[in-house]
Coordinates of C-alpha atoms in Angstrom, one line a residue:
Chain E
M1 CA 158.3 324.8 60.3
R2 CA 158.2 328.2 58.6
H3 CA 160.7 327.0 56.1
G4 CA 158.5 324.0 55.2
F5 CA 155.4 326.1 54.8
T6 CA 157.2 328.4 52.4
A7 CA 158.4 325.5 50.4
I8 CA 154.8 324.2 50.0
Q9 CA 153.7 327.6 48.8
A10 CA 156.6 327.8 46.4
L11 CA 155.7 324.3 45.1
A12 CA 152.1 325.3 44.6
L13 CA 153.0 328.4 42.7
S14 CA 155.4 326.4 40.5
L15 CA 152.7 323.9 39.9
A16 CA 150.3 326.6 38.8
L17 CA 152.8 328.3 36.6
A18 CA 154.0 325.1 34.9
F19 CA 150.5 323.8 34.3
L20 CA 149.1 327.1 33.0
V21 CA 152.0 328.1 30.9
L22 CA 153.1 324.8 29.4
P23 CA 150.3 324.4 26.9
V24 CA 150.8 328.0 25.6
V25 CA 154.5 327.4 25.3
A26 CA 153.8 324.2 23.4
V27 CA 151.7 326.0 20.8
F28 CA 154.6 328.4 20.1
L29 CA 157.1 325.6 20.0
Q30 CA 155.0 324.0 17.2
V31 CA 154.3 327.0 15.2
S32 CA 156.8 329.4 13.7
P33 CA 156.2 333.2 13.4
A34 CA 156.4 332.7 9.7
A35 CA 153.6 330.2 9.7
M36 CA 151.4 332.6 11.7
L37 CA 152.2 335.4 9.2
T38 CA 151.2 333.1 6.3
Q39 CA 148.0 332.3 8.1
L40 CA 147.3 336.0 8.5
G41 CA 147.1 336.0 4.7
S42 CA 144.8 333.0 4.4
E43 CA 141.1 333.6 3.8
T44 CA 140.0 331.3 6.6
A45 CA 142.0 333.2 9.2
T46 CA 141.3 336.7 8.0
Q47 CA 137.5 336.0 7.7
A48 CA 137.5 334.4 11.2
I49 CA 139.4 337.3 12.7
V50 CA 137.0 339.9 11.1
V51 CA 133.9 337.9 12.3
S52 CA 135.4 337.5 15.8
L53 CA 136.4 341.1 16.3
R54 CA 133.2 342.5 14.8
T55 CA 130.8 340.3 16.8
N56 CA 132.7 340.9 20.0
L57 CA 132.8 344.6 19.5
V58 CA 129.0 344.8 19.0
A59 CA 128.4 342.4 21.9
D60 CA 130.7 344.4 24.2
L61 CA 129.0 347.7 23.3
I62 CA 125.7 346.1 24.3
I63 CA 127.1 344.6 27.5
I64 CA 128.7 347.9 28.6
A65 CA 125.7 350.1 27.6
V66 CA 123.2 347.9 29.4
G67 CA 125.4 346.4 32.1
T68 CA 126.8 349.6 33.5
P69 CA 123.6 351.4 34.5
A70 CA 122.1 348.0 35.7
A71 CA 125.2 347.3 37.8
W72 CA 125.1 350.9 39.3
L73 CA 121.5 350.4 40.3
L74 CA 122.3 347.1 42.0
A75 CA 125.3 348.5 43.7
R76 CA 123.6 351.7 45.0
H77 CA 120.6 349.9 46.4
R78 CA 122.1 347.1 48.5
V79 CA 118.8 346.0 50.0
F80 CA 115.5 345.7 48.1
P81 CA 113.2 342.8 47.8
G82 CA 114.4 340.4 45.1
R83 CA 117.9 341.9 44.8
R84 CA 119.6 338.7 45.7
L85 CA 117.4 336.8 43.2
A86 CA 118.1 339.3 40.5
V87 CA 121.9 339.1 41.0
T88 CA 121.7 335.2 41.0
L89 CA 119.7 335.2 37.8
L90 CA 122.2 337.6 36.1
E91 CA 125.0 335.3 37.1
L92 CA 123.3 332.1 35.9
P93 CA 124.9 332.0 32.5
L94 CA 128.3 331.7 34.3
V95 CA 127.5 328.2 35.5
L96 CA 125.7 327.0 32.4
P97 CA 127.8 324.7 30.1
P98 CA 128.2 326.5 26.7
A99 CA 126.2 323.7 25.0
V100 CA 123.3 324.3 27.3
A101 CA 123.5 328.0 26.6
G102 CA 123.4 327.3 22.9
I103 CA 120.4 325.0 23.1
A104 CA 118.7 327.5 25.4
L105 CA 119.3 330.4 23.0
L106 CA 117.9 328.2 20.2
V107 CA 114.7 327.3 22.0
A108 CA 114.3 331.0 22.9
F109 CA 115.2 332.9 19.7
G110 CA 115.1 330.1 17.1
R111 CA 112.6 329.8 14.3
N112 CA 110.5 327.4 16.4
G113 CA 111.5 329.0 19.7
L114 CA 109.7 330.8 22.4
L115 CA 109.9 334.2 20.5
G116 CA 110.0 332.5 17.1
H117 CA 106.5 333.5 16.0
Q118 CA 107.0 337.2 17.0
L119 CA 110.4 337.3 15.3
N120 CA 109.1 335.6 12.2
A121 CA 106.2 338.1 12.1
L122 CA 108.8 340.9 12.0
G123 CA 110.6 339.1 9.2
L124 CA 113.6 338.3 11.5
S125 CA 115.3 335.0 11.6
I126 CA 118.2 334.9 14.0
P127 CA 119.9 331.4 13.8
F128 CA 122.8 331.1 11.3
T129 CA 123.4 334.9 11.2
E130 CA 126.0 337.2 12.7
V131 CA 123.2 338.4 15.1
A132 CA 123.1 334.9 16.6
V133 CA 126.9 335.1 17.2
V134 CA 126.5 338.5 19.0
L135 CA 123.6 337.1 21.1
A136 CA 125.6 334.0 22.1
I137 CA 128.6 336.1 23.1
T138 CA 126.4 338.6 25.0
F139 CA 124.7 335.8 26.8
V140 CA 127.9 334.0 28.0
A141 CA 130.2 337.0 28.4
G142 CA 127.8 339.6 29.8
P143 CA 127.6 338.2 33.3
F144 CA 131.4 338.5 33.7
Y145 CA 131.1 342.3 33.1
L146 CA 128.0 342.7 35.3
R147 CA 129.6 340.9 38.3
Q148 CA 132.7 342.9 38.1
A149 CA 130.9 346.2 37.6
I150 CA 128.7 345.6 40.6
T151 CA 131.8 345.0 42.7
A152 CA 133.5 348.1 41.3
F153 CA 130.5 350.3 42.0
E154 CA 130.1 348.9 45.5
A155 CA 133.6 349.9 46.3
V156 CA 132.8 353.6 45.6
D157 CA 132.5 355.4 48.9
P158 CA 128.7 356.3 49.3
R159 CA 129.8 359.4 51.2
L160 CA 131.4 360.8 48.1
V161 CA 128.1 360.3 46.2
Q162 CA 126.2 362.0 49.0
A163 CA 128.7 364.9 49.0
A164 CA 128.3 365.4 45.3
A165 CA 124.5 365.5 45.7
T166 CA 124.8 368.0 48.6
L167 CA 127.0 370.2 46.4
G168 CA 124.1 370.2 43.9
A169 CA 125.2 367.7 41.3
G170 CA 122.3 365.8 39.7
P171 CA 122.4 361.9 39.6
W172 CA 123.7 361.9 36.0
R173 CA 126.5 364.4 36.8
T174 CA 127.4 362.5 40.0
F175 CA 127.6 359.3 38.1
R176 CA 129.7 360.8 35.3
S177 CA 132.2 362.9 37.3
V178 CA 132.4 361.0 40.7
V179 CA 131.3 357.4 40.4
L180 CA 132.5 356.5 36.9
P181 CA 136.1 357.7 37.3
L182 CA 136.5 355.9 40.6
A183 CA 135.1 352.6 39.2
L184 CA 136.9 352.8 35.9
G185 CA 139.7 350.3 36.8
G186 CA 137.2 347.7 38.0
L187 CA 134.9 348.2 35.0
A188 CA 137.9 347.8 32.6
G189 CA 138.8 344.6 34.3
G190 CA 135.3 343.4 34.0
W191 CA 135.3 344.3 30.3
A192 CA 138.6 342.4 29.7
L193 CA 137.1 339.3 31.3
A194 CA 134.0 339.6 29.1
F195 CA 136.1 340.2 26.0
A196 CA 138.3 337.2 26.8
R197 CA 135.3 334.9 27.3
G198 CA 133.6 336.3 24.2
M199 CA 136.7 335.8 22.0
G200 CA 136.9 332.2 23.2
E201 CA 133.2 331.5 22.8
F202 CA 132.7 328.1 21.0
G203 CA 129.9 325.8 22.1
A204 CA 127.0 328.2 22.3
T205 CA 128.0 329.8 19.0
L206 CA 128.3 326.4 17.2
I207 CA 124.8 325.3 18.4
F208 CA 122.9 328.6 18.0
A209 CA 124.7 330.3 15.1
G210 CA 126.3 327.3 13.2
S211 CA 129.6 327.7 11.5
L212 CA 130.0 329.3 8.1
P213 CA 133.2 331.0 7.0
G214 CA 132.8 334.8 6.7
V215 CA 129.4 334.8 8.4
T216 CA 129.3 332.9 11.7
Q217 CA 132.7 331.2 11.8
T218 CA 134.6 332.9 14.7
L219 CA 138.3 332.2 15.5
P220 CA 137.6 329.3 17.8
L221 CA 135.2 327.7 15.3
A222 CA 137.8 328.2 12.5
I223 CA 140.4 326.5 14.6
Y224 CA 138.2 323.5 15.3
S225 CA 137.2 323.2 11.6
E226 CA 140.8 323.6 10.5
M227 CA 142.2 321.2 13.0
N228 CA 140.7 318.2 11.2
R229 CA 142.0 319.4 7.8
D230 CA 145.3 321.0 8.6
L231 CA 146.8 320.9 12.1
D232 CA 149.5 323.4 11.3
A233 CA 147.0 326.0 10.1
A234 CA 144.9 325.4 13.2
L235 CA 148.0 325.8 15.4
A236 CA 148.9 329.0 13.6
I237 CA 145.4 330.5 14.0
G238 CA 145.5 329.4 17.7
G239 CA 148.8 331.3 18.1
L240 CA 147.2 334.4 16.7
L241 CA 144.3 334.1 19.1
I242 CA 146.7 333.7 22.0
I243 CA 148.6 336.9 20.9
I244 CA 145.3 338.9 20.6
A245 CA 144.2 337.7 24.1
T246 CA 147.6 338.5 25.6
A247 CA 147.6 342.0 24.1
V248 CA 144.2 342.7 25.6
L249 CA 145.2 341.3 29.0
L250 CA 148.3 343.5 29.0
A251 CA 146.4 346.6 27.8
V252 CA 143.9 346.3 30.7
K253 CA 146.7 345.8 33.3
M254 CA 148.0 349.2 32.2
I255 CA 144.6 350.9 32.7
P256 CA 144.7 351.5 36.5
S257 CA 147.9 353.4 36.0
W258 CA 146.0 356.0 34.0
N259 CA 144.6 357.2 37.2
P260 CA 142.1 359.7 35.8
T261 CA 141.4 361.9 38.9
P262 CA 144.5 363.8 39.9
A263 CA 142.2 366.2 42.0
S264 CA 140.6 363.4 44.0
S265 CA 141.3 363.2 47.8
P266 CA 143.9 360.8 49.1
T267 CA 141.1 358.8 50.7
S268 CA 139.3 358.2 47.4
A269 CA 142.5 357.5 45.7
R270 CA 143.3 354.9 48.2
R271 CA 139.8 353.4 47.9
F272 CA 140.3 353.3 44.2
A273 CA 143.5 351.5 44.4
T274 CA 142.0 349.0 46.8
S275 CA 139.0 348.4 44.6
S276 CA 141.0 347.8 41.5
S277 CA 143.4 345.4 43.1
T278 CA 140.7 343.3 44.9
S279 CA 138.6 343.2 41.8
R280 CA 141.2 341.1 39.9
Chain F
M1 CA 163.3 333.8 54.3
S2 CA 164.8 336.1 51.8
T3 CA 163.1 336.8 48.5
L4 CA 166.0 335.5 46.6
R5 CA 165.9 332.0 48.2
W6 CA 162.1 332.0 47.8
A7 CA 162.5 332.8 44.1
R8 CA 165.1 330.0 43.8
H9 CA 162.6 327.5 45.2
V10 CA 160.0 328.5 42.6
T11 CA 162.5 328.3 39.7
V12 CA 163.9 324.9 40.7
A13 CA 160.4 323.4 41.3
T14 CA 159.0 324.8 38.1
A15 CA 161.9 323.4 36.1
A16 CA 161.4 320.0 37.8
L17 CA 157.7 320.0 37.0
V18 CA 158.1 320.9 33.4
M19 CA 160.7 318.1 33.0
L20 CA 158.3 315.7 34.8
A21 CA 155.5 316.7 32.5
T22 CA 157.6 316.2 29.3
A23 CA 158.9 312.9 30.5
A24 CA 155.6 311.4 31.7
C25 CA 154.1 310.7 28.3
G26 CA 153.2 307.1 28.9
P27 CA 149.7 305.9 27.9
L28 CA 146.9 306.0 30.4
V29 CA 145.9 302.4 31.0
G30 CA 142.4 301.6 32.2
A31 CA 141.8 299.2 35.0
V32 CA 139.4 296.9 33.2
D33 CA 140.3 294.8 30.2
E34 CA 137.6 296.2 27.9
P35 CA 138.5 298.0 24.7
T36 CA 138.2 301.7 24.2
V37 CA 136.5 302.3 20.9
L38 CA 136.7 305.5 18.9
A39 CA 133.7 305.5 16.6
A40 CA 132.0 307.6 14.0
A41 CA 129.1 309.6 15.4
S42 CA 126.7 307.7 13.2
L43 CA 127.5 304.5 15.0
T44 CA 126.3 305.9 18.4
G45 CA 123.1 303.7 18.4
V46 CA 124.6 300.4 17.2
L47 CA 128.0 299.8 18.7
P48 CA 126.9 299.6 22.3
A49 CA 124.6 296.7 21.2
I50 CA 127.7 294.9 19.9
N51 CA 129.6 295.2 23.2
A52 CA 127.9 297.1 26.1
A53 CA 131.0 296.9 28.3
A54 CA 133.4 298.7 25.9
R55 CA 134.1 302.3 26.4
F56 CA 133.0 304.5 23.4
S57 CA 134.0 307.9 22.2
F58 CA 131.8 309.1 19.4
A59 CA 132.8 312.0 17.1
G60 CA 133.4 312.9 13.5
S61 CA 135.7 310.3 11.9
D62 CA 138.2 313.1 11.0
T63 CA 138.4 314.3 14.6
L64 CA 139.0 310.7 15.8
A65 CA 141.7 310.2 13.2
F66 CA 143.3 313.3 14.5
Q67 CA 143.2 312.1 18.1
I68 CA 144.8 308.8 17.0
Q69 CA 147.6 310.7 15.3
Q70 CA 148.1 312.6 18.5
G71 CA 148.5 309.3 20.4
A72 CA 145.0 308.8 21.9
P73 CA 145.2 305.7 24.2
A74 CA 142.4 303.8 22.4
D75 CA 142.1 300.2 21.0
V76 CA 139.7 300.3 18.0
F77 CA 138.9 302.9 15.3
A78 CA 135.5 302.5 13.5
A79 CA 135.1 305.2 10.8
A80 CA 132.3 306.2 8.5
S81 CA 134.6 306.1 5.5
P82 CA 137.7 304.1 4.3
K83 CA 139.6 307.4 3.9
Y84 CA 140.9 307.8 7.5
P85 CA 141.5 304.1 8.4
Q86 CA 143.5 303.7 5.2
Q87 CA 145.4 306.9 5.9
L88 CA 146.3 305.7 9.4
F89 CA 147.1 302.3 8.1
A90 CA 149.6 303.8 5.6
Q91 CA 151.1 305.7 8.6
G92 CA 151.5 302.5 10.5
L93 CA 149.1 303.7 13.3
V94 CA 146.4 301.0 12.8
A95 CA 146.4 297.3 11.6
Q96 CA 144.8 296.4 8.3
P97 CA 141.3 298.0 8.2
R98 CA 138.2 295.8 7.4
P99 CA 134.9 297.0 5.9
F100 CA 132.0 296.1 8.2
A101 CA 128.9 298.1 7.3
I102 CA 127.3 300.1 4.5
N103 CA 125.1 303.2 5.0
S104 CA 123.3 305.4 2.6
L105 CA 123.0 309.1 2.4
V106 CA 119.5 310.7 2.7
L107 CA 118.1 314.2 2.7
I108 CA 116.1 315.1 5.8
V109 CA 113.6 317.9 6.2
P110 CA 111.7 319.0 9.3
R111 CA 108.2 317.3 9.6
A112 CA 106.5 320.7 9.0
N113 CA 108.7 321.1 5.9
P114 CA 108.7 325.0 6.0
A115 CA 110.6 325.3 2.7
R116 CA 108.3 322.7 1.0
I117 CA 111.1 320.5 -0.2
T118 CA 110.1 317.4 -2.2
G119 CA 113.2 316.7 -4.1
L120 CA 116.9 317.6 -4.5
R121 CA 116.1 320.2 -7.1
D122 CA 114.1 322.3 -4.5
L123 CA 117.4 322.8 -2.6
S124 CA 118.6 325.4 -5.2
R125 CA 115.6 327.7 -4.6
D126 CA 116.6 331.0 -3.0
G127 CA 116.3 331.3 0.8
V128 CA 116.4 327.5 1.5
R129 CA 118.6 326.9 4.6
I130 CA 120.8 323.9 4.2
V131 CA 123.2 322.4 6.7
L132 CA 126.0 320.1 5.7
G133 CA 128.9 318.4 7.3
D134 CA 132.1 320.4 7.2
Q135 CA 134.8 319.6 4.5
G136 CA 136.7 316.5 5.6
V137 CA 133.7 315.3 7.7
P138 CA 132.6 312.2 5.8
V139 CA 128.9 313.0 5.7
G140 CA 129.7 316.4 4.3
D141 CA 132.1 315.1 1.7
Y142 CA 129.5 312.5 0.6
A143 CA 126.8 315.2 0.3
R144 CA 129.1 317.4 -1.8
Q145 CA 129.8 314.3 -4.0
A146 CA 126.1 313.6 -4.4
L147 CA 125.3 317.2 -5.3
A148 CA 128.1 317.3 -7.8
A149 CA 126.9 314.0 -9.4
L150 CA 123.5 315.6 -10.0
G151 CA 125.0 318.9 -11.3
L152 CA 123.6 320.7 -8.3
S153 CA 126.7 322.2 -6.8
G154 CA 124.9 325.6 -7.0
V155 CA 123.0 324.4 -3.9
L156 CA 126.1 325.1 -1.9
R157 CA 125.4 328.8 -1.8
N158 CA 122.3 328.0 0.3
V159 CA 124.4 326.4 3.0
V160 CA 124.0 328.2 6.3
S161 CA 126.2 326.0 8.5
L162 CA 129.0 323.5 8.2
E163 CA 128.7 321.1 11.1
P164 CA 131.6 319.2 12.7
N165 CA 129.7 315.9 12.7
V166 CA 126.5 314.3 11.4
K167 CA 124.6 314.6 14.7
G168 CA 125.0 318.4 14.4
V169 CA 123.3 318.3 11.0
A170 CA 120.5 316.1 12.2
A171 CA 119.8 318.2 15.3
K172 CA 119.6 321.5 13.4
V173 CA 117.0 320.0 11.0
A174 CA 115.1 318.2 13.8
L175 CA 114.8 321.5 15.7
G176 CA 113.3 323.0 12.5
E177 CA 116.0 325.7 12.3
A178 CA 117.4 324.4 9.0
D179 CA 115.2 323.5 6.1
A180 CA 117.2 320.5 4.9
G181 CA 120.4 318.5 5.6
F182 CA 122.2 315.4 4.4
V183 CA 122.6 312.7 7.0
Y184 CA 123.0 308.9 6.9
A185 CA 119.9 306.7 6.7
T186 CA 120.7 305.4 10.2
D187 CA 120.7 308.9 11.7
V188 CA 117.0 309.3 10.9
R189 CA 115.8 306.8 13.5
P190 CA 116.5 308.8 16.7
V191 CA 114.8 311.9 15.2
R192 CA 112.1 310.2 13.1
R193 CA 109.2 312.0 14.9
K194 CA 110.7 315.3 13.9
V195 CA 112.0 314.8 10.4
R196 CA 111.1 313.3 7.1
A197 CA 113.7 311.5 5.0
L198 CA 113.9 311.8 1.2
R199 CA 115.8 309.1 -0.7
L200 CA 118.6 310.1 -3.2
P201 CA 118.4 309.1 -6.8
A202 CA 120.6 305.9 -7.3
A203 CA 122.9 307.8 -9.6
A204 CA 123.8 310.3 -6.8
Q205 CA 124.0 307.7 -4.0
P206 CA 127.6 307.5 -2.8
D207 CA 129.1 304.3 -1.4
V208 CA 129.2 305.0 2.4
E209 CA 131.5 302.2 3.6
Y210 CA 132.5 301.8 7.2
Q211 CA 135.8 300.4 8.1
V212 CA 137.2 299.2 11.4
A213 CA 140.8 298.7 12.5
V214 CA 142.7 297.8 15.7
L215 CA 145.2 300.5 16.8
A216 CA 148.9 299.6 16.5
R217 CA 149.5 300.7 20.0
A218 CA 146.3 299.4 21.5
P219 CA 146.6 299.1 25.3
H220 CA 144.1 296.1 25.2
P221 CA 145.0 294.3 21.9
A222 CA 143.2 291.1 22.8
A223 CA 140.0 292.9 23.8
A224 CA 140.3 295.0 20.7
R225 CA 140.6 292.0 18.4
A226 CA 137.6 290.3 20.1
F227 CA 135.6 293.5 19.6
V228 CA 136.4 293.5 15.8
R229 CA 135.7 289.7 15.6
R230 CA 132.2 290.2 17.1
L231 CA 131.5 293.1 14.9
L232 CA 132.3 291.0 11.8
S233 CA 130.5 287.9 13.1
P234 CA 127.0 286.8 12.0
T235 CA 125.7 288.2 15.3
G236 CA 127.4 291.6 14.7
R237 CA 126.1 291.7 11.2
R238 CA 122.5 291.0 12.4
I239 CA 122.8 293.8 14.9
L240 CA 124.0 296.2 12.3
V241 CA 121.1 295.2 10.0
D242 CA 118.6 295.6 12.8
H243 CA 119.9 299.2 13.2
G244 CA 119.3 300.1 9.6
F245 CA 122.8 299.4 8.2
R246 CA 123.6 297.1 5.3
V247 CA 126.6 294.8 5.5
P248 CA 129.3 294.0 2.9
A249 CA 129.1 290.7 1.1
G250 CA 131.0 287.8 2.6

């Protein structure tokens, strides 16, 4: 009986491994390292890599700068009227298909959109610019960070926060020297998810920002455009994207081992370990 | 159970699954005997009127050609240019392609016409936002051809987006986000309340010929041939004309 159950579990794990790894393996069977190096020298690929990295960097800075304090507020105040509604609204982009996100951004920030007149008056036109790519990424990837950040902050023992206050630390100092170090692993995991989602962003970007090499054409858009012209080039750029994504994933897996608070009590260290493992 | 035995289970099962996945490459066969038609996005409005029961997948002709090269289990390929059907024919992937419809290229601008475009020359003014089909997407290649014929290739620096198919171009102009775009005459109808169409000078008008072919490995060859027969029949030609296409002589 126990034997049979284990066999089912093993089968399920094999199924998951085979299904999730096979397509990635297939890409690297089709494309040689030499072809990827050649693509690294091509204008399409270099421009797309620059656009992707630059837009994701800006979007991630915005997501972290705004998302971190917002998540801390939501995590510290577990009960207030409208909290559940606020969290649900923040998570809404997670369930929107990217095409819907793109159209929604267009009718909000487009030339004829909800804020179109105000933006036009300021001389701003967002669609077809790199700003549009940043907004699309922020919109679809932001909730991944927010969700994870709220969980990471909720796992911080409130007694530690109280203790810091009792010892005379102001809210800013408490946050910086107690809360942030304890939540860092979870926050980094959230950022990795947001970065991965942002690097892969396709539909919302195509609809809201269009696709123009060197301006709005990110890696996924370049792969799609190249696929119809030159499949080998598309595969090689795809291979590069997989390598970048894997590098980020590995880098983040290393972060919890940085354990930044050698002076923290055993209790808090254990809590930290728990929070960073459950958050993944 | 020891970790070792457990790990062996996983290894064996994984290997078996990978082999199974590699071996199981047979085509997916639908239950009903109706053709699956891969068709250019510009045919979205008309083909269901030819055969409502067929299953359609509309996309850029280049995307569809790529899917066929990758072994898509479809029956009929209807493309917005001779280029891809002829290419696939040369590769032995489709039977002899037949021309079945003719379209023309038009310039569309939003009804409000924010950039005040009245002719093709206005497209080279600074700040005009133009969307085109991407390179290799027929509607984009025809547009580049038309601009080159008029000596207006400088217009290309005003291009703000290269769309993967003609519907993407039409949508961006209809939403008023782009100032102008090149689409087929038949793409104007669904967005006619939101755009105005400007005709191209005869000298710049490319021949937009549609070709249809039955796939060499069609799962429903009889249904595929029946679909093509109906498309080329007097009824099919009438339906095409009703939807704004022209039909080839004969």
